Coordinates of C-alpha atoms in Angstrom, one line a residue:
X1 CA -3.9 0.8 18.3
X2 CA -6.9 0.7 15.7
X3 CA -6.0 -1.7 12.5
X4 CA -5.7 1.1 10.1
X5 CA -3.5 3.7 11.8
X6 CA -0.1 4.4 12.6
X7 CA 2.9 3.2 10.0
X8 CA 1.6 0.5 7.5
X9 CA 4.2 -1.8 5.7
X10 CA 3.8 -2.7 1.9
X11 CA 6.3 -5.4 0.7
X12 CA 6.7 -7.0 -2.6
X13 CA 5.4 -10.2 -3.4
X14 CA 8.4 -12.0 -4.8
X15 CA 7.2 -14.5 -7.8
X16 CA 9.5 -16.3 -9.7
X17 CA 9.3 -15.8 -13.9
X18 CA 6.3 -18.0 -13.8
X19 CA 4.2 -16.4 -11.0
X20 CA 4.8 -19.0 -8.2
X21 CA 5.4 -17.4 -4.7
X22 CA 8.9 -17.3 -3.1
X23 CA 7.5 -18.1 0.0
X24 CA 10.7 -18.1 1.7
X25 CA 11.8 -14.3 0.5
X26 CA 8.0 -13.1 1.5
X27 CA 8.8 -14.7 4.9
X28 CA 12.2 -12.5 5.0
X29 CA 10.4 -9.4 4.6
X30 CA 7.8 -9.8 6.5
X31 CA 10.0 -10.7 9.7
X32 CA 11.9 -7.3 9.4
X33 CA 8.8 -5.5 9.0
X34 CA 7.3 -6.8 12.5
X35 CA 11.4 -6.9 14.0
X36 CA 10.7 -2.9 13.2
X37 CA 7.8 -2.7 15.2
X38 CA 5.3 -1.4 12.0
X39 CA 1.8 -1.1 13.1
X40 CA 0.9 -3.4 9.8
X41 CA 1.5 -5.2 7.0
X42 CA -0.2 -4.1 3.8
X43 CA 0.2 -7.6 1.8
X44 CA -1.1 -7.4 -1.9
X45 CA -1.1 -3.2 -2.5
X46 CA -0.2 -1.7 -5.6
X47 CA 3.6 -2.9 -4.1
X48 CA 3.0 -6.2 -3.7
X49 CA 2.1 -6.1 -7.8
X50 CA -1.5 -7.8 -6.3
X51 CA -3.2 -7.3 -10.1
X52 CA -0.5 -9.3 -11.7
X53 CA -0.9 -12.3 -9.5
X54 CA -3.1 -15.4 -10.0
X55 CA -5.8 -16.4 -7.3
X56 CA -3.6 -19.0 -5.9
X57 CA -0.7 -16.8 -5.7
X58 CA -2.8 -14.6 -3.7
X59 CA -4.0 -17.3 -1.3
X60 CA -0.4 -18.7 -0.9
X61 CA 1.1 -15.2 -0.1
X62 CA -1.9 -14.8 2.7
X63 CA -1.4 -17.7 4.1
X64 CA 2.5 -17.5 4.3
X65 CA 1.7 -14.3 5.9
X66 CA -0.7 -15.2 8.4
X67 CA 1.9 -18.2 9.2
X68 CA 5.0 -16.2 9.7
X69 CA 3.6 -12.9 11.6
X70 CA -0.1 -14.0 12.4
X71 CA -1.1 -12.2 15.4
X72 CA 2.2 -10.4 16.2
X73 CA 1.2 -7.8 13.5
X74 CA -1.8 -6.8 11.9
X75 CA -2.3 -8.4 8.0
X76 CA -4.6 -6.0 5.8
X77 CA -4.8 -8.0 2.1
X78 CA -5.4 -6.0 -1.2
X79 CA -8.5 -7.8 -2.8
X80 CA -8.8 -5.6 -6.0
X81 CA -10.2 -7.6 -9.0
X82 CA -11.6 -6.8 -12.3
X83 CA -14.9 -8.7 -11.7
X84 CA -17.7 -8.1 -8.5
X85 CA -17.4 -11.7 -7.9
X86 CA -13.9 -12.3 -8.5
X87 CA -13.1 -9.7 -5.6
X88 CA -15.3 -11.2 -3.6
X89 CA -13.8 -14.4 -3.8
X90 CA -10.7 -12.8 -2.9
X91 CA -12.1 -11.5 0.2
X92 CA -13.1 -14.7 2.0
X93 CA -9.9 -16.5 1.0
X94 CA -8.3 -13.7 3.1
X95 CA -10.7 -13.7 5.6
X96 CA -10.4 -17.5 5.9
X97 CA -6.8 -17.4 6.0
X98 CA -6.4 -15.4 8.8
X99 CA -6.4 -11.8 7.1
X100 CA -7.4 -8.9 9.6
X101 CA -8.9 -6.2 7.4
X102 CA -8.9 -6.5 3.8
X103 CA -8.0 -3.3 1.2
X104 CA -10.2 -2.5 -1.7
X105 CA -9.0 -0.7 -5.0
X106 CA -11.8 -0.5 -8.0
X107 CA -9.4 -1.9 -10.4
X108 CA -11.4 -1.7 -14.1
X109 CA -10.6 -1.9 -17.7
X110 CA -14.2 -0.3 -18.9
X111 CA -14.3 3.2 -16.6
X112 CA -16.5 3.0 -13.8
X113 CA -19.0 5.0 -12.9
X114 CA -19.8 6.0 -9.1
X115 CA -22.7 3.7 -8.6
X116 CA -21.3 0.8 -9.8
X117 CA -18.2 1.9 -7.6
X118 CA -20.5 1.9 -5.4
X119 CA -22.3 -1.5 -5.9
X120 CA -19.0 -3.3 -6.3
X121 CA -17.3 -1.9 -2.6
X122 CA -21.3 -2.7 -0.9
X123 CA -21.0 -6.1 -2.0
X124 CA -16.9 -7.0 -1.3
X125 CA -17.4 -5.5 1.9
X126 CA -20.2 -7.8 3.0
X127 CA -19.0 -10.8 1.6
X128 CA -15.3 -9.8 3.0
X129 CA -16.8 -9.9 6.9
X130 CA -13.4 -7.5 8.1
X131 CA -13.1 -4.3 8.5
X132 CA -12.1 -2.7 4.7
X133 CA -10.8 0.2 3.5
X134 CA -11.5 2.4 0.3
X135 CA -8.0 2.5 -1.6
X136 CA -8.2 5.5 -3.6
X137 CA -5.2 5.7 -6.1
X138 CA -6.4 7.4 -9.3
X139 CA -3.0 7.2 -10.7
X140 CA -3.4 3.7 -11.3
X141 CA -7.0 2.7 -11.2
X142 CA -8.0 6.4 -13.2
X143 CA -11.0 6.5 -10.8
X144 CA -11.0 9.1 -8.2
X145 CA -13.4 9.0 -5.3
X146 CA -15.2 12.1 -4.7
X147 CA -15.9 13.4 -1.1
X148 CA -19.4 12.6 -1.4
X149 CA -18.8 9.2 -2.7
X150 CA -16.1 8.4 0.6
X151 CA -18.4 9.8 2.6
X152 CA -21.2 7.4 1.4
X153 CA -19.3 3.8 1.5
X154 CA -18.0 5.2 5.1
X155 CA -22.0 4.3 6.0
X156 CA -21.6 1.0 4.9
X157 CA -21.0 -1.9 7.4
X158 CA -17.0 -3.0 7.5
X159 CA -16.0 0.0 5.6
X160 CA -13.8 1.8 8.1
X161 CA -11.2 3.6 6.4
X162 CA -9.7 5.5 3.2
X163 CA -6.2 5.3 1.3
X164 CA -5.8 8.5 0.1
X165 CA -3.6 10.0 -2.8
X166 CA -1.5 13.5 -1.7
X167 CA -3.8 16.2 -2.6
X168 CA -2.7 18.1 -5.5
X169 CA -2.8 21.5 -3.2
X170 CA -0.9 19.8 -0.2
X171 CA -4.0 20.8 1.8
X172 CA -3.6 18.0 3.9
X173 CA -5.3 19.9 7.1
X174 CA -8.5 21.0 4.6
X175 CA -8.9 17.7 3.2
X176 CA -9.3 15.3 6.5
X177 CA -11.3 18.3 7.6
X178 CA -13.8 18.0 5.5
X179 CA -13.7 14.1 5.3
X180 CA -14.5 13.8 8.8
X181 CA -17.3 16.1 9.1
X182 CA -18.7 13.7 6.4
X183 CA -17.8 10.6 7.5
X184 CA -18.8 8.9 11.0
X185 CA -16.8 9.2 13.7
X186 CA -13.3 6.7 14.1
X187 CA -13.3 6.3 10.4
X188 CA -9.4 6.2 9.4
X189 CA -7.9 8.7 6.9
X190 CA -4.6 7.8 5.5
X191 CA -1.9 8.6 2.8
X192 CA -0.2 6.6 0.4
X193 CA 2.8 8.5 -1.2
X194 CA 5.8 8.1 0.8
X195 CA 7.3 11.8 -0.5
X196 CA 4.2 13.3 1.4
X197 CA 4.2 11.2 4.3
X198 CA 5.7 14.0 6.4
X199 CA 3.4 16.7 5.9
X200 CA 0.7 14.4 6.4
X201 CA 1.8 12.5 9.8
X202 CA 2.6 16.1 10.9
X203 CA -1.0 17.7 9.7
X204 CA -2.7 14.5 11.9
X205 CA -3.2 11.7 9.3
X206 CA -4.1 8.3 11.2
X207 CA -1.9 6.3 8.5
X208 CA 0.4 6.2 6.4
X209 CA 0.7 3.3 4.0
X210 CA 4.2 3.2 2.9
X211 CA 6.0 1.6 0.0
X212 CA 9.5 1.7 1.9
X213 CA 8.8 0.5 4.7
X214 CA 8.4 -2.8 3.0
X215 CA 12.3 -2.8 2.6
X216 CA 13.3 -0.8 4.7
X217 CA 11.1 -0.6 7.9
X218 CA 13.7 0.1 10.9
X219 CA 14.0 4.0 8.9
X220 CA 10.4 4.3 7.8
X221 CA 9.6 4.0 11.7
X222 CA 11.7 6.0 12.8
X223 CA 10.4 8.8 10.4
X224 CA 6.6 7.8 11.0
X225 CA 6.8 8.1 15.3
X226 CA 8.9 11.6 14.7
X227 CA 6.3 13.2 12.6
X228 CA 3.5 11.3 15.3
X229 CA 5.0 13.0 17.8
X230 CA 5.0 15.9 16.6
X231 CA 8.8 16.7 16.3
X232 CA 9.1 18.6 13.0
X233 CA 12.5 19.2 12.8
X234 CA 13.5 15.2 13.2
X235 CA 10.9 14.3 10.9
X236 CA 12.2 16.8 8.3
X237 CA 16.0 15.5 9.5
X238 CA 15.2 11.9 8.6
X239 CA 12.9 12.8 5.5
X240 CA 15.7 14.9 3.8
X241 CA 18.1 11.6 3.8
X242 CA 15.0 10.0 1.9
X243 CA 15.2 12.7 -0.6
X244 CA 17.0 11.0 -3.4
X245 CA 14.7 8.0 -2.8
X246 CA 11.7 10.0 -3.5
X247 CA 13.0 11.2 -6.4
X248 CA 13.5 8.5 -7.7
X249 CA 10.2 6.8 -6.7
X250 CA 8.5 10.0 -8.7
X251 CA 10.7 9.1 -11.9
X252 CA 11.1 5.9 -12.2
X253 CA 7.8 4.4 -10.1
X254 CA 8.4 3.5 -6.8
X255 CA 7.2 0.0 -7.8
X256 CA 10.1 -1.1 -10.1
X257 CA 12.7 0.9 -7.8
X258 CA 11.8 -1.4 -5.0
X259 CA 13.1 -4.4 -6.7
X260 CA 16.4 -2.7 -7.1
X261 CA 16.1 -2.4 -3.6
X262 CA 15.7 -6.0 -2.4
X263 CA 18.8 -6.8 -4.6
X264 CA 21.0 -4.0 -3.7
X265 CA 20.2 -4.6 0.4
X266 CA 21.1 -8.3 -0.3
X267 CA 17.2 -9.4 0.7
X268 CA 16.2 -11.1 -2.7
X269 CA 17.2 -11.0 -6.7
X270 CA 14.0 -11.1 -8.0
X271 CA 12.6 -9.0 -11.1
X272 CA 8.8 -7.4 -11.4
X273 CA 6.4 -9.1 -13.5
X274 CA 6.6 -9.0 -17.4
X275 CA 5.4 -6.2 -19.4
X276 CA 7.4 -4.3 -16.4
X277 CA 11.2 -4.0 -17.2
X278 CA 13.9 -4.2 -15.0
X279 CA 15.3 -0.7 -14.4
X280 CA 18.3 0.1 -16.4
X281 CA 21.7 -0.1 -15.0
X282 CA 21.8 3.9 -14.7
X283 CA 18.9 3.8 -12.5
X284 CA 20.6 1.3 -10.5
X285 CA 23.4 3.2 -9.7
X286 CA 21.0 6.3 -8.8
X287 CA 19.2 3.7 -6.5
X288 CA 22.6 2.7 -4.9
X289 CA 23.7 6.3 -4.2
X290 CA 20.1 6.9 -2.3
X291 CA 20.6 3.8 0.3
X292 CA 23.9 5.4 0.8
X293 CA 22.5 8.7 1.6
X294 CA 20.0 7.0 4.1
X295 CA 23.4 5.0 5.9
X296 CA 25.6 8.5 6.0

C-alpha cells in the first residue's frame, strides 16, 4: 500500500505541564494504533498539538515512535514551523530518525502569500529528502491552497500528496476530479475531518487522516475498510454510532475532546497545552455518553 493512503492514525502527544514527552503514554498509543492494523501513524498533526511543542520534544516523540512501531507501520511527522529554516530543521531530524514521509502545514503569524507558500514547501521538501504532503487546513493555518497552487507543489520533487479540508459543498467526487486532472498521476488526495470521512472513502478518497483513530483505532478501521469497500450501508451503520462524537468534535474542537478521551478510556490523564483549557465537566459527561454510544 502507497505511504499516504488508506486509514491514517493521529494521536496526541502527551507532554507533562512543562512540555517534556511521556514517552511511555506515546508508546501506549502507538501500539494500539498498529495492534488495529491502521495503514499509518500521523505523529505531530494538528492532534498531536505539533506547534506547541519545543524542537526536542519533537525529536524525542519521533524517535520514541520510530522505536516502538518502526517498520511495522508507516511514521509520517508534522514539520510545520513558523520559520523556512526552522521547518527545515524539522525535516531532517525526522528524516534522520527514521520518519517515512514527513507532513507540511504553512503555519504563519504574518499571512502568507502563494509564492512564499510556495518557496517555503520547495525548500522543506528538498531539504526533508521523503516523500511530503501539502496539509491544507485553513481553519487553523487561515491559508487555503488554491487548485492551481496544489497543482503546482504536486511538480515538485518529494511532494506526493495533499491533506484536504471537507469541501464546503460536499462535492467530494468534483473536487478530486479536478485535482487529478491537474496534478500528476499517483499523487494522493486525502481528507482530514473525521465527520466527512464517510462520504469521502465512499466518493474514492486515497486517505483519510483521522483524529479518532488515534484513540480509538480498532473502530476507525473498521469504518475506514467498509466505506473502501464500498459497502454503504455498514459504513453509514458504524458512522451513525460516531454521531455524538462528531458533534462534539464540531463544538467543542476535536483537539481538546481527545484528551477527555485518553482519560475516560483509562489510556492517560493528561491535559492539552496551556492557553488551551481543559473541557468543562458538562462536556465531559457529553464525551462519556458518546464512547457509550460507540460500545452499545
Amino acid at each position: 500500500m502507497r505511504l499516504f493512503s488508506g486509514l491514517s492514525a493521529f494521536p496526541l502527544t502527551p507532554t507533562d505541564a512543562a512540555g517534556h514527552l511521556q514517552a511511555d503514554v506515546l508508546g501506549r498509543f502507538l501500539e494500539r494504533i498498529q495492534a488495529a492494523g491502521a495503514d499509518s501513524i500521523g505523529l505531530l498533526g494538528s492532534t498531536g498539538g505539533y506547534a506547541y511543542l519545543s524542537r526536542e520534544a519533537r525529536q524525542h516523540a519521533v524517535r520514541v515512535a520510530v522505536e516502538c512501531v518502526g517498520g511495522k507501520i508507516p511514521i509520517i511527522v508534522g514539520v510545520g514551523a513558523l520559520r523556512t529554516d526552522e521547518a527545515e530543521t524539522l525535516a531532517r531530524d525526522a528524516k534522520a530518525a527514521g520518519a517515512d514521509g514527513l507532513l507540511l502545514a504553512p503555519m504563519s503569524y504574518t499571512p502568507l502569500t502563494d509564492e512564499e507558500v510556495f518557496q517555503h514547501f520547495s525548500a522543506v521538501a528538498e531539504t526533508g529528502g521523503l516523500p511530503l504532503c501539502i496539509y491544507n487546513n485553513p481553519s487553523t493555518t487561515k491559508f487555503t491552497f488554491s487548485d492551481d497552487m496544489i497543482a503546482r507543489l504536486a511538480k515538485l520533487p518529494n511532494v506526493a500528496a495533499v491533506k484536504m479540508p471537507l469541501p464546503a459543498n460536499g462535492d467530494f467526487s468534483g473536487e478530486m476530479e479536478r485535482l487529478r486532472e491537474m496534478t500528476p498521476g499517483g499523487f494522493a488526495i486525502g481528507y482530514s475531518g473525521d465527520w466527512g470521512a464517510t462520504d469521502a472513502l465512499l466518493a474514492g478518497c486515497d486517505a483519510w487522516y483521522s483524529v479518532v483513530a488515534g484513540l480509538l483505532p480498532a473502530p476507525a478501521m473498521a469504518l475506514a475498510r467498509a466505506a473502501q469497500a464500498g459497502d454503504g450501508s455498514e459504513a453509514a451503520r458504524i458512522n451513525d454510532a460516531f454521531q455524538p462524537l462528531w458533534d462534539l468534535f464540531r463544538t467543542f474542537g476535536s483537539f481538546r475532546v481527545m484528551y477527555v478521551m485518553a482519560d475516560l478510556l483509562g489510556l492517560a490523564r493528561i491535559e492539552p497545552p496551556r492557553p488551551i483549557l481543559p473541557l468543562p465537566q458538562e462536556a465531559r459527561s457529553r464525551v462519556g455518553e458518546a464512547l457509550q454510544s460507540l460500545k452499545s
